[in-house]
CSV table of C-alpha atoms in Angstrom, one decimal:
chain,number,residue,atom,x,y,z
A,1,UNK,CA,79.6,151.9,107.2
A,2,UNK,CA,78.9,149.9,104.0
A,3,UNK,CA,79.7,151.4,100.6
A,4,UNK,CA,75.9,151.9,100.2
A,5,UNK,CA,74.4,155.1,101.5
A,6,UNK,CA,71.9,152.9,103.4
A,7,UNK,CA,73.3,150.9,106.3
A,8,UNK,CA,73.1,147.1,105.8
A,9,UNK,CA,71.6,145.1,108.6
A,10,UNK,CA,72.4,141.4,108.7
A,11,UNK,CA,69.5,139.3,110.1
A,12,UNK,CA,70.7,135.8,111.3
A,13,UNK,CA,68.1,133.1,112.0
A,14,UNK,CA,67.0,129.5,111.5
A,15,UNK,CA,66.2,128.1,108.1
A,16,UNK,CA,63.9,125.5,109.8
A,17,UNK,CA,61.2,127.7,111.3
A,18,UNK,CA,57.8,127.4,109.5
A,19,UNK,CA,55.4,130.2,108.7
A,20,UNK,CA,52.9,129.0,111.4
A,21,UNK,CA,55.5,129.5,114.2
A,22,UNK,CA,55.1,132.8,116.1
A,23,UNK,CA,58.9,133.5,115.7
A,24,UNK,CA,58.4,133.5,112.0
A,25,UNK,CA,56.1,136.5,112.3
A,26,UNK,CA,58.6,138.2,114.6
A,27,UNK,CA,61.3,137.8,112.0
A,28,UNK,CA,58.9,139.2,109.3
A,29,UNK,CA,58.2,142.2,111.5
A,30,UNK,CA,61.9,142.7,112.1
A,31,UNK,CA,62.5,142.8,108.3
A,32,UNK,CA,59.6,145.1,107.8
A,33,UNK,CA,60.7,147.5,110.5
A,34,UNK,CA,64.2,147.6,109.3
A,35,UNK,CA,63.1,148.4,105.7
A,36,UNK,CA,60.7,151.1,106.9
A,37,UNK,CA,63.6,152.7,108.9
A,38,UNK,CA,65.6,152.9,105.6
A,39,UNK,CA,68.0,150.0,106.1
A,40,UNK,CA,69.0,147.3,103.6
A,41,UNK,CA,68.1,143.9,105.0
A,42,UNK,CA,70.7,141.1,104.4
A,43,UNK,CA,69.9,137.5,105.2
A,44,UNK,CA,71.3,134.1,104.3
A,45,UNK,CA,68.7,134.1,101.5
A,46,UNK,CA,66.9,130.9,102.2
A,47,UNK,CA,63.9,129.6,104.1
A,48,UNK,CA,62.6,130.0,107.6
A,49,UNK,CA,63.5,133.2,109.5
A,50,UNK,CA,65.7,134.3,106.6
A,51,UNK,CA,62.7,134.2,104.3
A,52,UNK,CA,60.5,135.8,106.9
A,53,UNK,CA,62.8,138.8,107.4
A,54,UNK,CA,63.3,139.0,103.6
A,55,UNK,CA,59.5,138.9,103.0
A,56,UNK,CA,58.9,141.6,105.6
A,57,UNK,CA,61.5,143.9,104.2
A,58,UNK,CA,60.4,143.4,100.6
A,59,UNK,CA,56.7,143.9,101.4
A,60,UNK,CA,57.6,147.1,103.2
A,61,UNK,CA,59.3,148.3,100.1
A,62,UNK,CA,62.8,147.6,101.2
A,63,UNK,CA,66.0,146.3,99.6
A,64,UNK,CA,66.9,142.7,100.5
A,65,UNK,CA,70.3,141.1,99.9
A,66,UNK,CA,70.5,137.3,100.0
A,67,UNK,CA,73.8,135.7,100.5
A,68,UNK,CA,73.5,132.2,99.1
A,69,UNK,CA,75.8,129.1,98.8
A,70,UNK,CA,76.1,127.0,95.6
A,71,UNK,CA,77.0,123.9,97.6
A,72,UNK,CA,73.7,124.0,99.6
A,73,UNK,CA,71.7,124.2,96.4
A,74,UNK,CA,73.8,121.6,94.6
A,75,UNK,CA,72.9,119.0,97.3
A,76,UNK,CA,69.3,120.0,97.1
A,77,UNK,CA,69.2,121.4,100.7
A,78,UNK,CA,68.1,124.9,99.9
A,79,UNK,CA,66.7,127.3,97.3
A,80,UNK,CA,66.9,131.1,97.5
A,81,UNK,CA,63.7,132.7,98.8
A,82,UNK,CA,61.6,134.8,96.4
A,83,UNK,CA,61.9,138.1,98.2
A,84,UNK,CA,65.5,138.8,97.4
A,85,UNK,CA,66.2,142.1,95.6
A,86,UNK,CA,69.8,141.1,95.0
A,87,UNK,CA,71.5,137.7,95.4
A,88,UNK,CA,75.2,137.3,96.1
A,89,UNK,CA,76.3,133.7,95.5
A,90,UNK,CA,79.3,132.0,96.9
A,91,UNK,CA,80.7,128.4,96.5
A,92,UNK,CA,80.9,127.7,100.2
A,93,UNK,CA,79.6,128.6,103.6
A,94,UNK,CA,82.9,130.2,104.7
A,95,UNK,CA,82.8,132.8,101.9
A,96,UNK,CA,79.1,133.4,102.6
A,97,UNK,CA,79.8,134.1,106.3
A,98,UNK,CA,82.7,136.4,105.4
A,99,UNK,CA,80.3,138.4,103.2
A,100,UNK,CA,77.6,138.6,105.9
A,101,UNK,CA,80.1,139.7,108.5
A,102,UNK,CA,82.2,142.0,106.4
A,103,UNK,CA,79.4,143.8,104.6
A,104,UNK,CA,77.0,144.4,107.5
A,105,UNK,CA,76.8,147.6,109.5
A,106,UNK,CA,74.9,145.9,112.3
A,107,UNK,CA,73.7,142.3,113.2
A,108,UNK,CA,70.4,141.1,114.5
A,109,UNK,CA,70.3,137.6,115.8
A,110,UNK,CA,66.9,135.7,115.8
A,111,UNK,CA,66.5,132.2,117.2
A,112,UNK,CA,68.4,129.5,115.4
A,113,UNK,CA,70.6,126.4,115.4
A,114,UNK,CA,74.2,125.7,114.5
A,115,UNK,CA,74.4,128.1,111.6
A,116,UNK,CA,72.9,131.0,113.5
A,117,UNK,CA,75.0,130.3,116.5
A,118,UNK,CA,78.1,130.2,114.4
A,119,UNK,CA,77.2,133.6,112.8
A,120,UNK,CA,76.4,135.2,116.1
A,121,UNK,CA,79.4,133.9,118.0
A,122,UNK,CA,81.9,134.6,115.2
A,123,UNK,CA,80.7,138.3,115.0
A,124,UNK,CA,80.9,138.5,118.8
A,125,UNK,CA,84.4,137.1,118.9
A,126,UNK,CA,85.8,139.1,116.0
A,127,UNK,CA,84.5,142.3,117.6
A,128,UNK,CA,85.9,141.3,121.0
A,129,UNK,CA,89.3,140.7,119.5
A,130,UNK,CA,89.2,143.9,117.4
A,131,UNK,CA,89.4,141.9,114.1
A,132,UNK,CA,86.3,143.8,112.9
A,133,UNK,CA,85.0,147.2,113.9
A,134,UNK,CA,82.4,147.4,116.7
A,135,UNK,CA,78.9,147.4,115.3
A,136,UNK,CA,75.6,146.7,117.0
A,137,UNK,CA,75.2,143.0,117.8
A,138,UNK,CA,71.6,142.6,118.8
A,139,UNK,CA,69.7,139.6,120.0
A,140,UNK,CA,66.0,139.8,119.4
A,141,UNK,CA,63.7,138.2,122.0
A,142,UNK,CA,64.8,135.9,124.8
A,143,UNK,CA,66.1,132.9,122.9
A,144,UNK,CA,69.8,133.7,123.3
A,145,UNK,CA,69.6,135.1,126.8
A,146,UNK,CA,69.9,131.8,128.8
A,147,UNK,CA,73.0,130.9,126.7
A,148,UNK,CA,74.7,134.2,127.3
A,149,UNK,CA,73.8,134.1,131.0
A,150,UNK,CA,75.2,130.5,131.3
A,151,UNK,CA,78.4,131.6,129.7
A,152,UNK,CA,78.6,134.5,132.1
A,153,UNK,CA,77.7,132.5,135.2
A,154,UNK,CA,80.2,129.8,134.3
A,155,UNK,CA,82.9,132.5,133.9
A,156,UNK,CA,83.6,131.4,130.3
A,157,UNK,CA,83.0,135.1,129.3
A,158,UNK,CA,83.3,138.3,131.2
A,159,UNK,CA,80.8,141.1,131.8
A,160,UNK,CA,83.1,143.1,129.4
A,161,UNK,CA,82.6,140.4,126.7
A,162,UNK,CA,78.8,140.5,127.2
A,163,UNK,CA,78.8,144.3,126.8
A,164,UNK,CA,79.2,143.8,123.1
A,165,UNK,CA,75.6,142.4,122.9
A,166,UNK,CA,72.4,144.3,123.2
A,167,UNK,CA,69.0,142.5,123.7
A,168,UNK,CA,65.8,144.0,122.4
A,169,UNK,CA,62.2,142.7,122.8
A,170,UNK,CA,60.4,144.8,120.2
A,171,UNK,CA,60.9,146.2,116.7
A,172,UNK,CA,60.6,149.7,118.2
A,173,UNK,CA,63.5,149.1,120.5
A,174,UNK,CA,65.4,147.5,117.6
A,175,UNK,CA,65.0,150.5,115.3
A,176,UNK,CA,65.6,153.0,118.1
A,177,UNK,CA,68.8,151.3,119.1
A,178,UNK,CA,70.1,151.3,115.5
A,179,UNK,CA,69.0,154.9,114.9
A,180,UNK,CA,70.9,156.0,118.0
A,181,UNK,CA,74.0,154.0,116.9
A,182,UNK,CA,74.0,155.4,113.3
A,183,UNK,CA,73.3,159.0,114.5
A,184,UNK,CA,76.6,158.8,116.5
A,185,UNK,CA,78.4,157.5,113.3
A,186,UNK,CA,77.4,160.5,111.2
């Protein structure tokens, strides 16, 4: 578990999703549910689903860690969202990803593009190879299901590989899954 007494849950998700998209509200609800359950929420610290989870957690009274990248800000691509309790800045994406992976006690993957896919797949592969300890790797909703099913049907991954991933459809299932995991770790 993290050095903090509270488990840290990384929430991966697209920076491009706008507040009027239903998945934005889902990410907000994920952040709020995690905070209410006593977890620290950690995101990439920027817009879209990262901001939604950060806002949800902050408005629920939780702690929000944002892991940001100087390079993205230097080229004018991103600015940190306003709901971060604590910001951890890195010069590049590689160091940011290392922090997200190495610091988290569990991972929740929302819909997203290349960056979210990289985060999700890297955690999955590192756990599969035993390079990092097994922690909950959770996909929220149905966005990633067709991708995982295609990998499985094409025999690019095995059923044993897929066993590292849990899919949940609701915040209740998410927090119950995490509570069960952490109760076994005590």
